[in-house]
CSV table of C-alpha atoms in Angstrom, one decimal:
chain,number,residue,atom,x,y,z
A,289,UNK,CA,86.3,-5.5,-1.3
A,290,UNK,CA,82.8,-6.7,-0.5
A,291,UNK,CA,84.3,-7.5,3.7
A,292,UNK,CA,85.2,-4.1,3.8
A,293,UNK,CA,82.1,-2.5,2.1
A,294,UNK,CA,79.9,-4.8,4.8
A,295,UNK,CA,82.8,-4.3,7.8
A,296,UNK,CA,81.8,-0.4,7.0
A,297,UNK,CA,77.6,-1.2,6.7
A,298,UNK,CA,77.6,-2.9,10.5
A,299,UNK,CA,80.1,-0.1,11.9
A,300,UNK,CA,77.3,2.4,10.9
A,301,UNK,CA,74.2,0.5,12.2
A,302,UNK,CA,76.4,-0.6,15.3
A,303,UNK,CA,76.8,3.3,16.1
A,304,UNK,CA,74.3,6.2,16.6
A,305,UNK,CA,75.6,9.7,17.6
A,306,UNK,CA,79.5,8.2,18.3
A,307,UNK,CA,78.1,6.1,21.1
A,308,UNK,CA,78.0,2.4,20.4
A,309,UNK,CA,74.2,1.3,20.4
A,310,UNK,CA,75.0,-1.3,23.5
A,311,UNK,CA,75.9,1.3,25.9
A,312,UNK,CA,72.7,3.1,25.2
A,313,UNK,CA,70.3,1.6,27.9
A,314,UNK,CA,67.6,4.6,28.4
A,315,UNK,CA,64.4,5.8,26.3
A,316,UNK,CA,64.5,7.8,23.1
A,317,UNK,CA,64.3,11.4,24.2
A,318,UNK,CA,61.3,13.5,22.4
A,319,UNK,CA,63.7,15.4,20.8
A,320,UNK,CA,65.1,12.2,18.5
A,321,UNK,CA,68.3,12.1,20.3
A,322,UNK,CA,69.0,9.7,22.8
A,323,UNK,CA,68.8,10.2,26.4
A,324,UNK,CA,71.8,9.0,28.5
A,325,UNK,CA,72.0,6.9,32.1
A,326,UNK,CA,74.9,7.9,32.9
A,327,UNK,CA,74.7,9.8,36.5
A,328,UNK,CA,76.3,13.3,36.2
A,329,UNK,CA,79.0,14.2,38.9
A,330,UNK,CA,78.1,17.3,41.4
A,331,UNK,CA,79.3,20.7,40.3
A,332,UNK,CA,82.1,22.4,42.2
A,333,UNK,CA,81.4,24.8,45.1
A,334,UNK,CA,82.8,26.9,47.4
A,335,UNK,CA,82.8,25.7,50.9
A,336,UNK,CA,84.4,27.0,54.4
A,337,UNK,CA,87.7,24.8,54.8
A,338,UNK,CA,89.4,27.2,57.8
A,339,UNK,CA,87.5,29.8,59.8
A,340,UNK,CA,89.1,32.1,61.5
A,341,UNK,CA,92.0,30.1,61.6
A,342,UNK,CA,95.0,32.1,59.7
A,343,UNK,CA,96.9,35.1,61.6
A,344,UNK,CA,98.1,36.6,58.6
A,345,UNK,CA,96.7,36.9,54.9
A,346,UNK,CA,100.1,36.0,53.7
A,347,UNK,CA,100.3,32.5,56.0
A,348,UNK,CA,96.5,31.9,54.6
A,349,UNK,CA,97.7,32.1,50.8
A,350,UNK,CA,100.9,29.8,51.6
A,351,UNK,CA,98.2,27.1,52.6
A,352,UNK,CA,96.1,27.6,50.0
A,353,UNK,CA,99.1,26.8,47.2
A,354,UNK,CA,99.8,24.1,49.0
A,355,UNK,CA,96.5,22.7,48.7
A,356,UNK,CA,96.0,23.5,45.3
A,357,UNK,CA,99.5,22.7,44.1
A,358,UNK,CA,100.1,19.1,42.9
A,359,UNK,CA,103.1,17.4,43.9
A,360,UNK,CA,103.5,20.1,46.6
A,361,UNK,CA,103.7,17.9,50.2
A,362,UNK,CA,100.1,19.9,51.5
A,363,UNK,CA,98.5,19.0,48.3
A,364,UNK,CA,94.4,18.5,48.7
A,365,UNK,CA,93.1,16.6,46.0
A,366,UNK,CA,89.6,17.8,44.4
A,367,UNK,CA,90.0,21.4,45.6
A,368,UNK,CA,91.1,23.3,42.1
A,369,UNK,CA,90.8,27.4,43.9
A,370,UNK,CA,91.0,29.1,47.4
A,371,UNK,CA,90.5,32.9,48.7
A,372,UNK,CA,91.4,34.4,52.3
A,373,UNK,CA,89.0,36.4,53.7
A,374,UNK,CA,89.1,38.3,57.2
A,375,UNK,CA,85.6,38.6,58.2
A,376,UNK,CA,84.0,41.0,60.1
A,377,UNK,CA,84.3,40.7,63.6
A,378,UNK,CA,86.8,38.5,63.4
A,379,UNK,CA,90.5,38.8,64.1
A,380,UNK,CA,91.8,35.8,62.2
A,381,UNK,CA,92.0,34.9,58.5
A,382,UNK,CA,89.3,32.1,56.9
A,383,UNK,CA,90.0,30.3,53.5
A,384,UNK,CA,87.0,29.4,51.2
A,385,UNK,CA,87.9,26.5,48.8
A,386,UNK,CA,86.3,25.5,45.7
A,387,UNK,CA,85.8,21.4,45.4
């Protein structure tokens, strides 16, 4: 009984917020909670993939589920959305993709 009891005393000083206190390797934040070192990844955004490209909106959106469909053979990896657009002054179909 007493193992336990001091098993349970060290998991509590050996963790502070759910993080284990070794991981922790940057300065106490002004705020009392501790500030993190991990790097945060880039948000998503929309980019220009094909421009101009597409003759049809149809044959634009069959590319686009292709790339955004996995297990499908035309599968992109990282791009989760896509829209067709037919600019102005343009006689072709551009895709915008979201990665």
């Amino acid at each position: 009984m007493l193992r336990a009891t001091c098993v349970s005393v060290l998991s509590v000083l050996f963790f502070v917020g759910g993080l284990p206190v070794q991981a922790h390797s940057g300065p106490a934040s002004t705020s009392g909670q501790l500030s993190s070192s991990i790097a945060m990844t880039p948000t998503a955004e929309w980019r220009w993939y094909y421009t101009n490209y597409f003759s049809s909106k149809q044959s634009c959106n069959n590319r686009g589920y292709a790339m955004t469909t996995p297990g499908h053979p035309g599968y992109v990896y990282g791009i989760s959305s896509y829209t067709c657009v037919l600019r102005s002054g343009e006689s072709k179909w551009s895709m915008r993709v979201l990665d």
